[in-house]
C-alpha cells in the first residue's frame, strides 16, 4: 500500500502543469507599492503638517511626536478601509527567525448598541504581546509576561489580505529587546553617526550616512505531494536520510539554465505580489543544484531591506502552495548537493551621494575610500568570531565549509589591485596621497562584440566577506535566517572601528599634525593590524585552516561553542559602547540560541528515530523475507549445489540487511540514550554542547546505514520519495 502510494504521488507530481498567472494590465512601475502606505499615500491621506513631521522622522531620524499619532492612524485607517481592510496587526520579528502578528478588527462599541470602525493613535503606536510566550532567554517568566510592541515609523505599513500590518519593535516590560529590529535600529544609528563623523575629514556637506543592504535569497522548490510523503521534510525542513541521485549537479547544467514552466509561473506570481508590497525584486535564476533557485532585489536601506526579506520569505511559502510547491529555506535540505545561503551585500552611503566603499576620482576621495575599506577590515578582524556566531545555526552549520559555501572561518577577499594598494601604503615611508586604476577595457577580438569593462577586483566564491567593487558581500548567512542578526554584529563592529579611528586621528591632529598625515599614519597602523583577516586564496583548502589558526582567526566549527563569542568581553564591550545591546540582552540571546540549537537537533533526532524504526526497518525486513523465500524456493527447484550457487547473491543481501538493520536498531537506542543523558544537563550551554558532541554523530551514523539500505532494498518497496524524484521538476 505504501509502495503504491509513493509511486502514485510521484506520478501525480510529474503530471502537474504550470498554473496560469494573469499579470496586472499596468506596468510594474504602476502597481509597485499598491499595498503599502508609502510617502505618496501619506501625502494624500495625512494633513500637510502631519505629513511633514512624518517625513522628518523617516528621512532625518527626528523623534516621533506622539501628538500626531491619532491623525496618522486616521489616515492609515481611511486608506486601508478603501482597500477592503478590516483588521490591523503589529508585525514584529521575535527571536524565532520568523515574524509574529495578532489581528484585531477596526471595531469598537458606539455606545448605542452598535459598532463603529475605529483605529486610534494609541493602538497604532503600542500594543502588548505576551513576552513570556516568545523566546526571551529568561528575561520574562510566565508570571511576569508583559512585553510591548512599538511602531517603527521608518518602515511603511502594508496590507496582507484583509489586514493592515504595522512594523514594530518588540521589547520586554523592563526595556530589553526581545526581537531583531530593536538592536538593528540601534546598530544603524551607531554606525551612521560614527561614519558621519569620519566623513567630516573629507566632506563638509555630509549630514547623514545610510547603511545599504542587498540580500540574495536562495531556495529550493519541491512538489507538495512529494514533500508531504517525506515526514523528515515536513517536520525538519531537510531530508534526514536519502542516497544521492546518480545525476545531481555534477553536469553544471542547472545553473542559469532554462527555468521550468511551473517554476516560471511561480516566480511570476511571486514577483507581482512582491512588487505590490514594494519589495523591489529584480533578479531570478536557476541556482547550481537541481530544484534550487535565487531571487534578489534592488538594494535598499538596511532596516527596510530586512523587513522586506522577512515579508518575502512568508510570501514565498504562500505563493508556492498555490502552485503545488513547497519552498525549502533550510540551508541544507539535501545531502551531497549545494545548500542555500542568503548573501548580504552591505555598504555605506552618504547623503551627498557618495558611496563610501567606492573608489573616487581624486587622491582625496581615494583616501576616503581606503579609510572605510580599512576600518571595515578592522571591524571584521577584531570580531571575526562574533561575525561567525551571528550567522551560525544548527541548520547553517550543515552548509558552511562544504566546498560549496564559505568556510567556517571569517576572512576577507580584496582582489589584487586593492591588496597591492594597502601593501604599498603600509610599506611607504612617506605620507603621500595616491590614485587608483578605474575599470579597464578588455578587447576580445570579435568585431560584433563590444569591448568589456573589467572590474578592479575579481570574485572569490570561497570568501565569506568579499569586496566586490563598491560594497562587501557577506556570503556566510544562511537562507532561512533573519538578515538582521548578521547586520547587527557587522554594523556595531563597524561603529566601534570608526569611533576608534576618529579618536586616534583627532589625537594626532590636536598634537599639531596635519590632517592627511594623521589619517595616513593611523591607516598604516590599522592596515598592519588587520592584515591577518585578508585572504585571497582558496578558502576550501586544508592549508587555509592551518594558516588561519596561525593568524589567530577563529576556526571553531561547533555551533554551540561558536555562540560563546557573543559573551566575549570584547563583544560585550563593543555592543555596550555602541549602545546596541547590553550584557543582560546578550546573555538572554545566547540562552535562546543554545535552546533553539538543542530543540532543532532534538526534533531531528526524534524524527530520524521514528523513520528508522517505523519505515526503514519494516521495509528492509519485508524485502529480506522475500529474499529468504526466494532462497528456500530455489532449494525446492534446484539441486543443493546449484541452489547454493544461484542464491549466493541473495544470501549476501539477506546477511547485509540483517547486519544493517541490527546496527540501526542499536544506533537508535544509543541515540535515545544520548538524548536522555543530554536532557538531564541543567546548563543549556552544556546541554547544547552535549547535543552537538554526542547526538549529532549518532544521527550521521544512522543516516549512513539507511542510505546504504536504500541502494539494496527493492525500489518498489521503499516508502519514501527518493532524491531522484524530489530533485527534478517536470
PDB file of C-alpha atoms in Angstrom, residues 61-325:
ATOM      1  CA  UNK A  61      15.674  60.464  12.161  1.00  0.00           C
ATOM      2  CA  UNK A  62      13.658  63.055  14.087  1.00  0.00           C
ATOM      3  CA  UNK A  63      11.840  61.903  17.234  1.00  0.00           C
ATOM      4  CA  UNK A  64       8.241  60.860  16.680  1.00  0.00           C
ATOM      5  CA  UNK A  65       5.784  63.350  18.143  1.00  0.00           C
ATOM      6  CA  UNK A  66       3.060  61.170  19.683  1.00  0.00           C
ATOM      7  CA  UNK A  67       0.619  64.066  19.359  1.00  0.00           C
ATOM      8  CA  UNK A  68       0.330  63.349  15.631  1.00  0.00           C
ATOM      9  CA  UNK A  69      -0.359  59.620  16.122  1.00  0.00           C
ATOM     10  CA  UNK A  70      -4.163  59.984  16.008  1.00  0.00           C
ATOM     11  CA  UNK A  71      -4.023  61.868  12.710  1.00  0.00           C
ATOM     12  CA  UNK A  72      -1.650  59.291  11.223  1.00  0.00           C
ATOM     13  CA  UNK A  73      -3.827  56.413  12.442  1.00  0.00           C
ATOM     14  CA  UNK A  74      -6.926  58.042  10.993  1.00  0.00           C
ATOM     15  CA  UNK A  75      -5.272  58.467   7.599  1.00  0.00           C
ATOM     16  CA  UNK A  76      -3.996  54.899   7.620  1.00  0.00           C
ATOM     17  CA  UNK A  77      -7.428  53.560   8.539  1.00  0.00           C
ATOM     18  CA  UNK A  78      -9.150  55.549   5.786  1.00  0.00           C
ATOM     19  CA  UNK A  79      -6.731  54.267   3.134  1.00  0.00           C
ATOM     20  CA  UNK A  80      -6.826  50.704   4.468  1.00  0.00           C
ATOM     21  CA  UNK A  81     -10.625  50.522   4.573  1.00  0.00           C
ATOM     22  CA  UNK A  82     -10.804  51.796   0.988  1.00  0.00           C
ATOM     23  CA  UNK A  83      -8.581  48.787   0.161  1.00  0.00           C
ATOM     24  CA  UNK A  84     -11.009  46.382   1.870  1.00  0.00           C
ATOM     25  CA  UNK A  85      -9.063  46.030   5.121  1.00  0.00           C
ATOM     26  CA  UNK A  86     -10.974  45.044   8.273  1.00  0.00           C
ATOM     27  CA  UNK A  87      -8.147  44.243  10.732  1.00  0.00           C
ATOM     28  CA  UNK A  88      -4.769  45.538  11.857  1.00  0.00           C
ATOM     29  CA  UNK A  89      -1.754  43.915  13.497  1.00  0.00           C
ATOM     30  CA  UNK A  90       1.613  44.806  14.968  1.00  0.00           C
ATOM     31  CA  UNK A  91       4.070  42.848  12.801  1.00  0.00           C
ATOM     32  CA  UNK A  92       7.337  42.090  14.599  1.00  0.00           C
ATOM     33  CA  UNK A  93      10.364  39.816  14.418  1.00  0.00           C
ATOM     34  CA  UNK A  94      10.866  37.751  17.599  1.00  0.00           C
ATOM     35  CA  UNK A  95      13.903  35.535  18.155  1.00  0.00           C
ATOM     36  CA  UNK A  96      12.227  32.609  16.340  1.00  0.00           C
ATOM     37  CA  UNK A  97      13.730  33.611  12.928  1.00  0.00           C
ATOM     38  CA  UNK A  98      10.151  34.265  11.765  1.00  0.00           C
ATOM     39  CA  UNK A  99       7.572  37.016  12.201  1.00  0.00           C
ATOM     40  CA  UNK A 100       4.654  37.360  14.604  1.00  0.00           C
ATOM     41  CA  UNK A 101       1.259  39.024  14.399  1.00  0.00           C
ATOM     42  CA  UNK A 102      -2.037  39.216  16.293  1.00  0.00           C
ATOM     43  CA  UNK A 103      -5.008  40.555  14.319  1.00  0.00           C
ATOM     44  CA  UNK A 104      -7.575  42.971  15.787  1.00  0.00           C
ATOM     45  CA  UNK A 105     -10.606  44.345  13.989  1.00  0.00           C
ATOM     46  CA  UNK A 106     -11.272  48.055  13.348  1.00  0.00           C
ATOM     47  CA  UNK A 107     -14.332  47.920  15.625  1.00  0.00           C
ATOM     48  CA  UNK A 108     -15.429  49.441  18.920  1.00  0.00           C
ATOM     49  CA  UNK A 109     -18.795  49.843  20.663  1.00  0.00           C
ATOM     50  CA  UNK A 110     -20.588  53.009  19.586  1.00  0.00           C
ATOM     51  CA  UNK A 111     -22.368  53.367  22.951  1.00  0.00           C
ATOM     52  CA  UNK A 112     -25.761  52.853  21.290  1.00  0.00           C
ATOM     53  CA  UNK A 113     -25.771  49.085  20.978  1.00  0.00           C
ATOM     54  CA  UNK A 114     -23.920  49.077  17.673  1.00  0.00           C
ATOM     55  CA  UNK A 115     -20.330  49.105  16.390  1.00  0.00           C
ATOM     56  CA  UNK A 116     -18.126  51.693  14.731  1.00  0.00           C
ATOM     57  CA  UNK A 117     -14.876  51.388  12.817  1.00  0.00           C
ATOM     58  CA  UNK A 118     -12.122  52.887  14.942  1.00  0.00           C
ATOM     59  CA  UNK A 119      -8.336  52.925  14.975  1.00  0.00           C
ATOM     60  CA  UNK A 120      -6.582  55.325  17.345  1.00  0.00           C
ATOM     61  CA  UNK A 121      -3.041  56.612  17.590  1.00  0.00           C
ATOM     62  CA  UNK A 122      -2.649  54.684  20.847  1.00  0.00           C
ATOM     63  CA  UNK A 123      -3.358  51.405  19.031  1.00  0.00           C
ATOM     64  CA  UNK A 124      -1.008  52.373  16.208  1.00  0.00           C
ATOM     65  CA  UNK A 125       1.919  53.257  18.460  1.00  0.00           C
ATOM     66  CA  UNK A 126       1.848  50.465  21.038  1.00  0.00           C
ATOM     67  CA  UNK A 127       0.447  47.009  21.825  1.00  0.00           C
ATOM     68  CA  UNK A 128       1.110  44.389  24.481  1.00  0.00           C
ATOM     69  CA  UNK A 129       2.023  40.843  23.298  1.00  0.00           C
ATOM     70  CA  UNK A 130       2.772  38.159  25.898  1.00  0.00           C
ATOM     71  CA  UNK A 131       6.567  38.352  26.187  1.00  0.00           C
ATOM     72  CA  UNK A 132       6.877  35.085  28.135  1.00  0.00           C
ATOM     73  CA  UNK A 133       5.474  33.104  25.196  1.00  0.00           C
ATOM     74  CA  UNK A 134       8.311  34.094  22.852  1.00  0.00           C
ATOM     75  CA  UNK A 135      11.994  33.116  23.179  1.00  0.00           C
ATOM     76  CA  UNK A 136      13.452  35.522  25.746  1.00  0.00           C
ATOM     77  CA  UNK A 137      16.362  33.798  27.476  1.00  0.00           C
ATOM     78  CA  UNK A 138      14.817  34.102  30.920  1.00  0.00           C
ATOM     79  CA  UNK A 139      14.150  37.856  30.775  1.00  0.00           C
ATOM     80  CA  UNK A 140      10.405  37.156  31.080  1.00  0.00           C
ATOM     81  CA  UNK A 141       8.701  34.368  33.077  1.00  0.00           C
ATOM     82  CA  UNK A 142       5.117  33.144  32.787  1.00  0.00           C
ATOM     83  CA  UNK A 143       4.155  35.076  35.921  1.00  0.00           C
ATOM     84  CA  UNK A 144       5.720  38.305  34.568  1.00  0.00           C
ATOM     85  CA  UNK A 145       4.674  38.188  30.956  1.00  0.00           C
ATOM     86  CA  UNK A 146       4.268  41.813  29.971  1.00  0.00           C
ATOM     87  CA  UNK A 147       6.022  42.991  26.803  1.00  0.00           C
ATOM     88  CA  UNK A 148       5.459  45.819  24.331  1.00  0.00           C
ATOM     89  CA  UNK A 149       5.440  46.152  20.577  1.00  0.00           C
ATOM     90  CA  UNK A 150       6.121  49.720  19.421  1.00  0.00           C
ATOM     91  CA  UNK A 151       5.631  51.191  15.941  1.00  0.00           C
ATOM     92  CA  UNK A 152       8.692  51.697  13.731  1.00  0.00           C
ATOM     93  CA  UNK A 153       7.655  54.692  11.581  1.00  0.00           C
ATOM     94  CA  UNK A 154      10.729  54.339   9.351  1.00  0.00           C
ATOM     95  CA  UNK A 155       9.311  51.156   7.794  1.00  0.00           C
ATOM     96  CA  UNK A 156       5.998  51.696   5.950  1.00  0.00           C
ATOM     97  CA  UNK A 157       2.869  49.797   6.953  1.00  0.00           C
ATOM     98  CA  UNK A 158       1.452  47.387   4.384  1.00  0.00           C
ATOM     99  CA  UNK A 159      -1.598  45.256   3.654  1.00  0.00           C
ATOM    100  CA  UNK A 160      -1.724  41.455   3.565  1.00  0.00           C
ATOM    101  CA  UNK A 161      -5.160  40.114   2.594  1.00  0.00           C
ATOM    102  CA  UNK A 162      -7.612  41.998   4.865  1.00  0.00           C
ATOM    103  CA  UNK A 163      -5.063  43.112   7.472  1.00  0.00           C
ATOM    104  CA  UNK A 164      -3.049  46.307   7.926  1.00  0.00           C
ATOM    105  CA  UNK A 165       0.435  45.236   9.075  1.00  0.00           C
ATOM    106  CA  UNK A 166       2.394  47.727  11.197  1.00  0.00           C
ATOM    107  CA  UNK A 167       6.157  47.007  11.518  1.00  0.00           C
ATOM    108  CA  UNK A 168       7.181  47.263  15.170  1.00  0.00           C
ATOM    109  CA  UNK A 169       9.960  46.548  17.617  1.00  0.00           C
ATOM    110  CA  UNK A 170       9.317  44.112  20.486  1.00  0.00           C
ATOM    111  CA  UNK A 171      10.723  44.791  23.963  1.00  0.00           C
ATOM    112  CA  UNK A 172      10.251  43.484  27.493  1.00  0.00           C
ATOM    113  CA  UNK A 173       8.427  45.393  30.217  1.00  0.00           C
ATOM    114  CA  UNK A 174      11.881  46.023  31.688  1.00  0.00           C
ATOM    115  CA  UNK A 175      13.147  47.526  28.411  1.00  0.00           C
ATOM    116  CA  UNK A 176      15.335  44.772  26.945  1.00  0.00           C
ATOM    117  CA  UNK A 177      14.993  43.983  23.244  1.00  0.00           C
ATOM    118  CA  UNK A 178      13.261  40.661  22.547  1.00  0.00           C
ATOM    119  CA  UNK A 179      13.478  40.897  18.768  1.00  0.00           C
ATOM    120  CA  UNK A 180      15.858  41.631  15.900  1.00  0.00           C
ATOM    121  CA  UNK A 181      14.542  45.034  14.838  1.00  0.00           C
ATOM    122  CA  UNK A 182      15.274  46.980  18.039  1.00  0.00           C
ATOM    123  CA  UNK A 183      19.028  46.195  18.147  1.00  0.00           C
ATOM    124  CA  UNK A 184      19.195  46.544  14.359  1.00  0.00           C
ATOM    125  CA  UNK A 185      17.850  50.101  14.589  1.00  0.00           C
ATOM    126  CA  UNK A 186      20.323  50.871  17.370  1.00  0.00           C
ATOM    127  CA  UNK A 187      23.200  49.483  15.288  1.00  0.00           C
ATOM    128  CA  UNK A 188      22.134  51.548  12.267  1.00  0.00           C
ATOM    129  CA  UNK A 189      22.112  54.677  14.413  1.00  0.00           C
ATOM    130  CA  UNK A 190      25.542  53.832  15.869  1.00  0.00           C
ATOM    131  CA  UNK A 191      27.290  53.161  12.560  1.00  0.00           C
ATOM    132  CA  UNK A 192      25.502  56.049  10.857  1.00  0.00           C
ATOM    133  CA  UNK A 193      26.753  58.532  13.452  1.00  0.00           C
ATOM    134  CA  UNK A 194      30.288  57.098  13.518  1.00  0.00           C
ATOM    135  CA  UNK A 195      30.535  57.134   9.713  1.00  0.00           C
ATOM    136  CA  UNK A 196      29.163  60.681   9.506  1.00  0.00           C
ATOM    137  CA  UNK A 197      31.812  61.877  11.962  1.00  0.00           C
ATOM    138  CA  UNK A 198      34.613  60.267   9.927  1.00  0.00           C
ATOM    139  CA  UNK A 199      33.145  61.722   6.722  1.00  0.00           C
ATOM    140  CA  UNK A 200      33.816  65.210   8.103  1.00  0.00           C
ATOM    141  CA  UNK A 201      37.513  64.675   7.329  1.00  0.00           C
ATOM    142  CA  UNK A 202      36.610  64.543   3.637  1.00  0.00           C
ATOM    143  CA  UNK A 203      33.291  66.370   3.099  1.00  0.00           C
ATOM    144  CA  UNK A 204      31.666  69.327   4.822  1.00  0.00           C
ATOM    145  CA  UNK A 205      28.198  68.646   3.447  1.00  0.00           C
ATOM    146  CA  UNK A 206      27.525  65.163   4.884  1.00  0.00           C
ATOM    147  CA  UNK A 207      24.758  65.189   7.496  1.00  0.00           C
ATOM    148  CA  UNK A 208      23.701  61.540   7.336  1.00  0.00           C
ATOM    149  CA  UNK A 209      25.192  58.151   6.435  1.00  0.00           C
ATOM    150  CA  UNK A 210      22.926  55.278   5.493  1.00  0.00           C
ATOM    151  CA  UNK A 211      23.570  51.536   5.595  1.00  0.00           C
ATOM    152  CA  UNK A 212      22.530  49.737   2.408  1.00  0.00           C
ATOM    153  CA  UNK A 213      21.674  46.056   2.136  1.00  0.00           C
ATOM    154  CA  UNK A 214      21.065  43.899  -0.911  1.00  0.00           C
ATOM    155  CA  UNK A 215      20.242  40.312   0.013  1.00  0.00           C
ATOM    156  CA  UNK A 216      20.249  37.352  -2.375  1.00  0.00           C
ATOM    157  CA  UNK A 217      17.689  34.724  -1.387  1.00  0.00           C
ATOM    158  CA  UNK A 218      18.435  31.131  -2.397  1.00  0.00           C
ATOM    159  CA  UNK A 219      15.783  28.430  -2.008  1.00  0.00           C
ATOM    160  CA  UNK A 220      14.610  25.009  -3.191  1.00  0.00           C
ATOM    161  CA  UNK A 221      11.207  24.070  -4.595  1.00  0.00           C
ATOM    162  CA  UNK A 222       9.744  20.591  -4.090  1.00  0.00           C
ATOM    163  CA  UNK A 223       6.433  19.249  -5.317  1.00  0.00           C
ATOM    164  CA  UNK A 224       3.907  19.460  -2.489  1.00  0.00           C
ATOM    165  CA  UNK A 225       2.849  15.818  -2.755  1.00  0.00           C
ATOM    166  CA  UNK A 226       6.423  14.563  -2.542  1.00  0.00           C
ATOM    167  CA  UNK A 227       7.073  16.925   0.363  1.00  0.00           C
ATOM    168  CA  UNK A 228       4.080  15.536   2.271  1.00  0.00           C
ATOM    169  CA  UNK A 229       5.314  11.984   1.689  1.00  0.00           C
ATOM    170  CA  UNK A 230       8.610  12.780   3.457  1.00  0.00           C
ATOM    171  CA  UNK A 231       7.991  13.173   7.220  1.00  0.00           C
ATOM    172  CA  UNK A 232      11.549  14.467   7.674  1.00  0.00           C
ATOM    173  CA  UNK A 233      10.992  17.337   5.205  1.00  0.00           C
ATOM    174  CA  UNK A 234       7.619  18.060   6.785  1.00  0.00           C
ATOM    175  CA  UNK A 235       8.943  18.170  10.356  1.00  0.00           C
ATOM    176  CA  UNK A 236      12.504  19.481   9.998  1.00  0.00           C
ATOM    177  CA  UNK A 237      12.793  21.166   6.591  1.00  0.00           C
ATOM    178  CA  UNK A 238      15.547  18.792   5.437  1.00  0.00           C
ATOM    179  CA  UNK A 239      15.975  15.167   4.415  1.00  0.00           C
ATOM    180  CA  UNK A 240      17.479  13.267   7.333  1.00  0.00           C
ATOM    181  CA  UNK A 241      18.235  10.355   5.010  1.00  0.00           C
ATOM    182  CA  UNK A 242      18.474   9.729   1.298  1.00  0.00           C
ATOM    183  CA  UNK A 243      21.129   8.371  -1.026  1.00  0.00           C
ATOM    184  CA  UNK A 244      22.282  10.918  -3.572  1.00  0.00           C
ATOM    185  CA  UNK A 245      20.871  10.673  -7.068  1.00  0.00           C
ATOM    186  CA  UNK A 246      23.069   9.237  -9.826  1.00  0.00           C
ATOM    187  CA  UNK A 247      22.669  12.620 -11.517  1.00  0.00           C
ATOM    188  CA  UNK A 248      22.529  15.734  -9.414  1.00  0.00           C
ATOM    189  CA  UNK A 249      24.594  18.875 -10.142  1.00  0.00           C
ATOM    190  CA  UNK A 250      27.791  17.335 -11.496  1.00  0.00           C
ATOM    191  CA  UNK A 251      26.985  18.326 -15.095  1.00  0.00           C
ATOM    192  CA  UNK A 252      26.664  22.027 -14.148  1.00  0.00           C
ATOM    193  CA  UNK A 253      23.587  22.152 -16.368  1.00  0.00           C
ATOM    194  CA  UNK A 254      21.097  23.655 -13.950  1.00  0.00           C
ATOM    195  CA  UNK A 255      22.907  26.885 -13.073  1.00  0.00           C
ATOM    196  CA  UNK A 256      21.436  29.746 -15.139  1.00  0.00           C
ATOM    197  CA  UNK A 257      19.585  27.121 -17.190  1.00  0.00           C
ATOM    198  CA  UNK A 258      16.109  27.485 -18.668  1.00  0.00           C
ATOM    199  CA  UNK A 259      13.585  27.934 -15.861  1.00  0.00           C
ATOM    200  CA  UNK A 260      10.923  25.155 -15.856  1.00  0.00           C
ATOM    201  CA  UNK A 261       7.421  26.333 -16.806  1.00  0.00           C
ATOM    202  CA  UNK A 262       5.896  25.570 -13.398  1.00  0.00           C
ATOM    203  CA  UNK A 263       8.694  27.396 -11.635  1.00  0.00           C
ATOM    204  CA  UNK A 264       8.446  30.340 -14.045  1.00  0.00           C
ATOM    205  CA  UNK A 265       4.734  30.633 -13.235  1.00  0.00           C
ATOM    206  CA  UNK A 266       5.516  30.587  -9.508  1.00  0.00           C
ATOM    207  CA  UNK A 267       8.242  33.228  -9.932  1.00  0.00           C
ATOM    208  CA  UNK A 268       5.951  35.461 -11.985  1.00  0.00           C
ATOM    209  CA  UNK A 269       3.185  35.264  -9.378  1.00  0.00           C
ATOM    210  CA  UNK A 270       5.663  35.873  -6.545  1.00  0.00           C
ATOM    211  CA  UNK A 271       7.193  38.892  -8.277  1.00  0.00           C
ATOM    212  CA  UNK A 272       3.810  40.516  -8.924  1.00  0.00           C
ATOM    213  CA  UNK A 273       2.763  40.158  -5.283  1.00  0.00           C
ATOM    214  CA  UNK A 274       6.198  41.259  -4.042  1.00  0.00           C
ATOM    215  CA  UNK A 275       6.166  44.399  -6.205  1.00  0.00           C
ATOM    216  CA  UNK A 276       2.669  45.249  -4.974  1.00  0.00           C
ATOM    217  CA  UNK A 277       4.200  45.211  -1.469  1.00  0.00           C
ATOM    218  CA  UNK A 278       7.058  47.482  -2.679  1.00  0.00           C
ATOM    219  CA  UNK A 279       9.658  44.711  -2.435  1.00  0.00           C
ATOM    220  CA  UNK A 280      11.892  45.712  -5.388  1.00  0.00           C
ATOM    221  CA  UNK A 281      12.614  42.207  -6.726  1.00  0.00           C
ATOM    222  CA  UNK A 282      14.800  42.318  -9.819  1.00  0.00           C
ATOM    223  CA  UNK A 283      16.780  39.109 -10.448  1.00  0.00           C
ATOM    224  CA  UNK A 284      15.665  35.491 -10.751  1.00  0.00           C
ATOM    225  CA  UNK A 285      17.554  32.434 -11.992  1.00  0.00           C
ATOM    226  CA  UNK A 286      18.289  28.744 -11.558  1.00  0.00           C
ATOM    227  CA  UNK A 287      20.956  28.101  -8.947  1.00  0.00           C
ATOM    228  CA  UNK A 288      23.628  25.399  -9.006  1.00  0.00           C
ATOM    229  CA  UNK A 289      21.721  22.463  -7.508  1.00  0.00           C
ATOM    230  CA  UNK A 290      18.662  20.846  -9.130  1.00  0.00           C
ATOM    231  CA  UNK A 291      15.409  22.465  -7.947  1.00  0.00           C
ATOM    232  CA  UNK A 292      17.418  25.352  -6.455  1.00  0.00           C
ATOM    233  CA  UNK A 293      16.695  28.956  -7.417  1.00  0.00           C
ATOM    234  CA  UNK A 294      17.580  32.513  -6.422  1.00  0.00           C
ATOM    235  CA  UNK A 295      15.755  35.810  -6.123  1.00  0.00           C
ATOM    236  CA  UNK A 296      17.407  39.173  -5.479  1.00  0.00           C
ATOM    237  CA  UNK A 297      16.092  42.746  -5.124  1.00  0.00           C
ATOM    238  CA  UNK A 298      17.479  46.188  -5.795  1.00  0.00           C
ATOM    239  CA  UNK A 299      19.493  47.486  -2.825  1.00  0.00           C
ATOM    240  CA  UNK A 300      17.598  49.343  -0.087  1.00  0.00           C
ATOM    241  CA  UNK A 301      18.159  50.985   3.254  1.00  0.00           C
ATOM    242  CA  UNK A 302      19.127  48.186   5.654  1.00  0.00           C
ATOM    243  CA  UNK A 303      16.136  48.252   8.032  1.00  0.00           C
ATOM    244  CA  UNK A 304      13.644  48.255   5.168  1.00  0.00           C
ATOM    245  CA  UNK A 305      15.595  45.554   3.323  1.00  0.00           C
ATOM    246  CA  UNK A 306      15.438  43.288   6.383  1.00  0.00           C
ATOM    247  CA  UNK A 307      11.684  43.829   6.704  1.00  0.00           C
ATOM    248  CA  UNK A 308      11.237  43.088   3.017  1.00  0.00           C
ATOM    249  CA  UNK A 309      13.234  39.867   3.239  1.00  0.00           C
ATOM    250  CA  UNK A 310      11.188  38.613   6.188  1.00  0.00           C
ATOM    251  CA  UNK A 311       7.989  39.512   4.368  1.00  0.00           C
ATOM    252  CA  UNK A 312       9.204  37.865   1.168  1.00  0.00           C
ATOM    253  CA  UNK A 313      10.040  34.550   2.875  1.00  0.00           C
ATOM    254  CA  UNK A 314       6.494  34.426   4.229  1.00  0.00           C
ATOM    255  CA  UNK A 315       5.084  35.353   0.823  1.00  0.00           C
ATOM    256  CA  UNK A 316       7.176  32.669  -0.924  1.00  0.00           C
ATOM    257  CA  UNK A 317       5.646  29.926   1.206  1.00  0.00           C
ATOM    258  CA  UNK A 318       2.116  31.125   0.475  1.00  0.00           C
ATOM    259  CA  UNK A 319       2.590  31.552  -3.281  1.00  0.00           C
ATOM    260  CA  UNK A 320       4.427  28.234  -3.637  1.00  0.00           C
ATOM    261  CA  UNK A 321       1.461  26.301  -2.248  1.00  0.00           C
ATOM    262  CA  UNK A 322      -0.812  27.963  -4.801  1.00  0.00           C
ATOM    263  CA  UNK A 323       1.409  26.408  -7.478  1.00  0.00           C
ATOM    264  CA  UNK A 324       1.640  22.926  -5.951  1.00  0.00           C
ATOM    265  CA  UNK A 325       5.112  23.506  -4.481  1.00  0.00           C
TER     266      UNK A 325
END
